[in-house]
GROMACS .gro file of C-alpha atoms in nm:
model
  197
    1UNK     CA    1   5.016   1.901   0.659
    2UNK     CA    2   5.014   1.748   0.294
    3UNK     CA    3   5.282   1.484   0.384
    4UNK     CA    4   5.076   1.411   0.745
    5UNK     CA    5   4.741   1.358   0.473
    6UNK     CA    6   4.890   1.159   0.276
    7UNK     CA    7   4.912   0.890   0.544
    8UNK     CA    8   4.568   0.867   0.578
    9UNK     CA    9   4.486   0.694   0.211
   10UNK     CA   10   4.449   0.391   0.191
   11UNK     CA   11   4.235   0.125   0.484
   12UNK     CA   12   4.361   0.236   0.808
   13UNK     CA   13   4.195   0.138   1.151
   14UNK     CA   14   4.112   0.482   1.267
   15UNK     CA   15   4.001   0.435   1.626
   16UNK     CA   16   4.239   0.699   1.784
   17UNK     CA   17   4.058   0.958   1.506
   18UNK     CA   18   3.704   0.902   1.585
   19UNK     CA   19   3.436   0.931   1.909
   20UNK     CA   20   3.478   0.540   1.989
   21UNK     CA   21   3.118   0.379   1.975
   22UNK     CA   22   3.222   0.053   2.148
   23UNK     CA   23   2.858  -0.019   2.250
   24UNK     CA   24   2.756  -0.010   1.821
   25UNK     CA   25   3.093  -0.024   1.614
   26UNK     CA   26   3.323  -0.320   1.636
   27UNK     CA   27   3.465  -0.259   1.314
   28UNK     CA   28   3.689   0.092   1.265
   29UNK     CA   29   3.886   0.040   0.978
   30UNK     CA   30   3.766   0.282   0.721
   31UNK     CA   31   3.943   0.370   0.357
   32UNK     CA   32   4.002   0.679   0.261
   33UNK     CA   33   4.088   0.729  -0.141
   34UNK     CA   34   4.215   1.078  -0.152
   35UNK     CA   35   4.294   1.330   0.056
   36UNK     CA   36   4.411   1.693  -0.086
   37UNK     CA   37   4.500   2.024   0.088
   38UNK     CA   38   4.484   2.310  -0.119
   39UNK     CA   39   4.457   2.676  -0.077
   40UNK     CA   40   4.117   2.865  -0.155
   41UNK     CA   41   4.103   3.221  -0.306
   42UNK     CA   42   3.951   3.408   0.029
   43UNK     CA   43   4.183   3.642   0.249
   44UNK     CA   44   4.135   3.785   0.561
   45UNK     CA   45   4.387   4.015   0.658
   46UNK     CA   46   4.658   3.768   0.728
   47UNK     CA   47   4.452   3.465   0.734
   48UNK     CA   48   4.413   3.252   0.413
   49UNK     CA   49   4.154   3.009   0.411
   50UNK     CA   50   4.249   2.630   0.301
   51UNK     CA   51   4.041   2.391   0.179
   52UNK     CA   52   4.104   1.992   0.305
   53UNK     CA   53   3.911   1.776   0.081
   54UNK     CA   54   3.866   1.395   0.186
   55UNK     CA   55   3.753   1.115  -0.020
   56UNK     CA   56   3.620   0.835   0.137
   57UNK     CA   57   3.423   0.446   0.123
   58UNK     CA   58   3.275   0.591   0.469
   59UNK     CA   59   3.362   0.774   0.773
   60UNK     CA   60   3.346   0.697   1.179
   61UNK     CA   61   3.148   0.922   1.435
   62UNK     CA   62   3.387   1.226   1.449
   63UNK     CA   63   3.634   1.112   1.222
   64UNK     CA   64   3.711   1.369   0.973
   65UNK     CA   65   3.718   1.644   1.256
   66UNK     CA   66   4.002   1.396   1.453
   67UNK     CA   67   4.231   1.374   1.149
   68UNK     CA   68   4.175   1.785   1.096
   69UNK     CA   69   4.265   1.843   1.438
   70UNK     CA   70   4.566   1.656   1.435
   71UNK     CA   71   4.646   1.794   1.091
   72UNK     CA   72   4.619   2.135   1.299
   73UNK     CA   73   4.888   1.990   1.549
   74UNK     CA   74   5.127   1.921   1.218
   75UNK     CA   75   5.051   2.279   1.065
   76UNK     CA   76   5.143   2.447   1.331
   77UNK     CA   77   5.491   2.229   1.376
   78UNK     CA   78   5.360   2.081   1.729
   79UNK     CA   79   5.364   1.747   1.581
   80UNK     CA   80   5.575   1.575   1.326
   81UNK     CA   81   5.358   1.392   0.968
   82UNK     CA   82   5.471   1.090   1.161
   83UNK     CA   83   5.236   1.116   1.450
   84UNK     CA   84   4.983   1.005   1.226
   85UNK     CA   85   5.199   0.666   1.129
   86UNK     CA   86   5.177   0.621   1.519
   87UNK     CA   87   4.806   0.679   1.579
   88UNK     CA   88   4.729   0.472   1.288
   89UNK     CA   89   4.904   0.218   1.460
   90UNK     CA   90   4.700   0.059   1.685
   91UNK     CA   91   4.941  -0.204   1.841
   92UNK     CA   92   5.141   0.082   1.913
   93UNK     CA   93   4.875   0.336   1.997
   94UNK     CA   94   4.585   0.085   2.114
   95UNK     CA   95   4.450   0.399   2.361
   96UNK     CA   96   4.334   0.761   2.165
   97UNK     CA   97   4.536   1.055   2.308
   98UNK     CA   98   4.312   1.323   2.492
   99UNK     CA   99   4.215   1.585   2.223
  100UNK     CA  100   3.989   1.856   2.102
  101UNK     CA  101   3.891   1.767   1.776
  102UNK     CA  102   3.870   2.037   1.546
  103UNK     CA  103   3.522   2.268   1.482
  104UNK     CA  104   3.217   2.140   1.284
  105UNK     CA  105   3.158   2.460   1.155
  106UNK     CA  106   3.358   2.472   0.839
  107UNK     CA  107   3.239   2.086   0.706
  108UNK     CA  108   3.098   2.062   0.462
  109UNK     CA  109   2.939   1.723   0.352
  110UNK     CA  110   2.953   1.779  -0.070
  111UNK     CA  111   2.828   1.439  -0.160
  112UNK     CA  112   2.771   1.048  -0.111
  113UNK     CA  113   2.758   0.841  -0.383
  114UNK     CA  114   2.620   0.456  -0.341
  115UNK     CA  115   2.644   0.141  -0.574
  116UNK     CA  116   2.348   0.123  -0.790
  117UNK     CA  117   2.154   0.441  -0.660
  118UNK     CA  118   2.132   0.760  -0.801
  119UNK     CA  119   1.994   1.028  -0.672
  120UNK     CA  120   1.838   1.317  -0.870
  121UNK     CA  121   1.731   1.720  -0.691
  122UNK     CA  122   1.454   1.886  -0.816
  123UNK     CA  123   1.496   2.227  -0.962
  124UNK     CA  124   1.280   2.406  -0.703
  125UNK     CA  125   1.502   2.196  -0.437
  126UNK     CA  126   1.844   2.305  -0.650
  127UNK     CA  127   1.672   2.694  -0.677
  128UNK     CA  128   1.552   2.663  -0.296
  129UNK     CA  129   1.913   2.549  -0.181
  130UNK     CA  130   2.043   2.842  -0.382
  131UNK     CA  131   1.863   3.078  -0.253
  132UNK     CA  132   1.906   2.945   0.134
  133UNK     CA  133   2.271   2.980   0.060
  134UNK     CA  134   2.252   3.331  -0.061
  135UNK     CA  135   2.068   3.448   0.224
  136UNK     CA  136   2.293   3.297   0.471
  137UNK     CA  137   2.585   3.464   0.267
  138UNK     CA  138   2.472   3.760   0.297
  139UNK     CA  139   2.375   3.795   0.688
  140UNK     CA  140   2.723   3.625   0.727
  141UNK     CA  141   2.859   3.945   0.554
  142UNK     CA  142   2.656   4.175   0.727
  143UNK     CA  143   2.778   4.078   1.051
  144UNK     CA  144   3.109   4.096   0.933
  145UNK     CA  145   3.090   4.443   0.817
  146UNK     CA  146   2.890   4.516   1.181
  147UNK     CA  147   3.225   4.334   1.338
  148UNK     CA  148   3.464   4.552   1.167
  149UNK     CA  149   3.277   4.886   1.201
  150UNK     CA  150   3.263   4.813   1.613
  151UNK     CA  151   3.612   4.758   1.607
  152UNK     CA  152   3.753   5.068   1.408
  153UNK     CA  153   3.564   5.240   1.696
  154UNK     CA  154   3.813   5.064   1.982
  155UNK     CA  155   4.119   5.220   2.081
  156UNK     CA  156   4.377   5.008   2.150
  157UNK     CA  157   4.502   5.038   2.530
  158UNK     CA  158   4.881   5.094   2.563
  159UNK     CA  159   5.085   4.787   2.737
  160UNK     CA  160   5.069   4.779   3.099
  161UNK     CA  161   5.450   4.698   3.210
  162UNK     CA  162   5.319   4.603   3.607
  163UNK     CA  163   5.114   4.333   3.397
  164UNK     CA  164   5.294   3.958   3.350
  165UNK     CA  165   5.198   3.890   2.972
  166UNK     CA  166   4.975   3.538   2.974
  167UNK     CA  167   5.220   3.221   2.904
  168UNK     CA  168   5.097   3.036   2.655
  169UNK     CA  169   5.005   2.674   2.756
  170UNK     CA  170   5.288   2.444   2.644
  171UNK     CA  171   5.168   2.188   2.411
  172UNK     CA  172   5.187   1.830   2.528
  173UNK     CA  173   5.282   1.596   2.268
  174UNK     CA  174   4.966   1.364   2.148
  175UNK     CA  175   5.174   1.066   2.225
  176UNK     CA  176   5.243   1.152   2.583
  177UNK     CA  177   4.886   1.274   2.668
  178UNK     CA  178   4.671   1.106   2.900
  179UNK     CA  179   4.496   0.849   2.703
  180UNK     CA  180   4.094   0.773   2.650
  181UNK     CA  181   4.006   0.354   2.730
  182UNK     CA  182   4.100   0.139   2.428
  183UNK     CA  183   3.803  -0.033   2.225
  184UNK     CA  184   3.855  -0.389   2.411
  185UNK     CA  185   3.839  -0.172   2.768
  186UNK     CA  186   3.519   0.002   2.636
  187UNK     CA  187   3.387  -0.360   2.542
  188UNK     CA  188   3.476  -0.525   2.867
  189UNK     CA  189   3.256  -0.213   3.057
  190UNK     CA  190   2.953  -0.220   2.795
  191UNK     CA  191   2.939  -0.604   2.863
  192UNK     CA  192   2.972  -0.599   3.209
  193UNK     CA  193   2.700  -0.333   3.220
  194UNK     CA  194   2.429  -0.547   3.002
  195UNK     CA  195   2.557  -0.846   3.264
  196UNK     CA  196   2.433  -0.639   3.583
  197UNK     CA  197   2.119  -0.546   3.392
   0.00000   0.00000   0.00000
């Protein structure tokens, strides 16, 4: 997943990682300055938690949950680092592979910074944030704990051998998947819908 980040630094057009706004954006070439994967110290039970931390000038409509979805593919060895060269490649891949981009849950926007402007937080803002945090913390705990006692109190049922285990459904490779309009196809339908107006 590292080696598949990596290929996002630098200016990239990253049309086939964002929700295509073909009606406002013209421009989607975006430059991302770092990009680091690293793992966080929180366990649960098997599951480690991983932080991906992206450093941008800005971002497109969608875009950092697109590359962590396809970053997803790579982890779980459904797609090779290179897929990324490919869908960075837009004379290659001029049309964005159907996808589910990855949840908004876990983002977590830490900062902006701007030329010339500085922005300052108030102590009672700082305190306020703190304390908003906390509380959410904790009822995000509490459920937890409510989660695990109802499921000590499940028994697991025994295997049914008359039942056909689900198949899983077989992955289709991003660069074989049906593919969304490109950005000129988009343009050519916006225009031709401000025509008939």
């Amino acid at each position: 997943m590292q080696k598949a980040a990596f290929k996002f630094i630098g200016e990239h057009d990253f049309r086939n990682f964002c929700k295509m706004d073909a009606a406002n954006v013209s421009n989607y070439k975006r430059y991302i300055t770092d990009f680091n994967i690293s793992a966080c110290d929180q366990r649960s039970n098997h599951d480690e938690l991983w932080s991906m931390n992206i450093r941008g000038s800005a971002f497109l409509w969608h875009q950092v949950r697109c590359m962590a979805a396809v970053l997803f593919f790579v982890g779980q060895g459904l797609e090779s680092p290179c897929v990324v060269d490919s869908l960075l490649d837009i004379t290659k891949t001029p049309r964005k592979p159907q996808y589910t981009m990855a949840p908004e849950l876990p983002l977590i926007l830490r900062s902006c910074l701007f030329d010339g402007v500085s922005f300052m937080c108030s102590s009672d803002a700082s305190q306020a944030l703190i304390e908003h945090l906390k509380d959410e913390h904790h009822q995000y705990m509490l459920q937890a704990a409510i989660f695990d006692e109802a499921l000590t109190c499940l028994s697991i049922p025994e295997p049914n051998p008359l039942e056909h285990p689900k198949k899983k459904r077989k992955h289709i490779p991003l660069l074989s998947r049906e593919a969304e309009p490109s950005y000129e196809e988009r343009r050519a339908r916006v225009k031709a819908k401000s025509a008939n107006v």
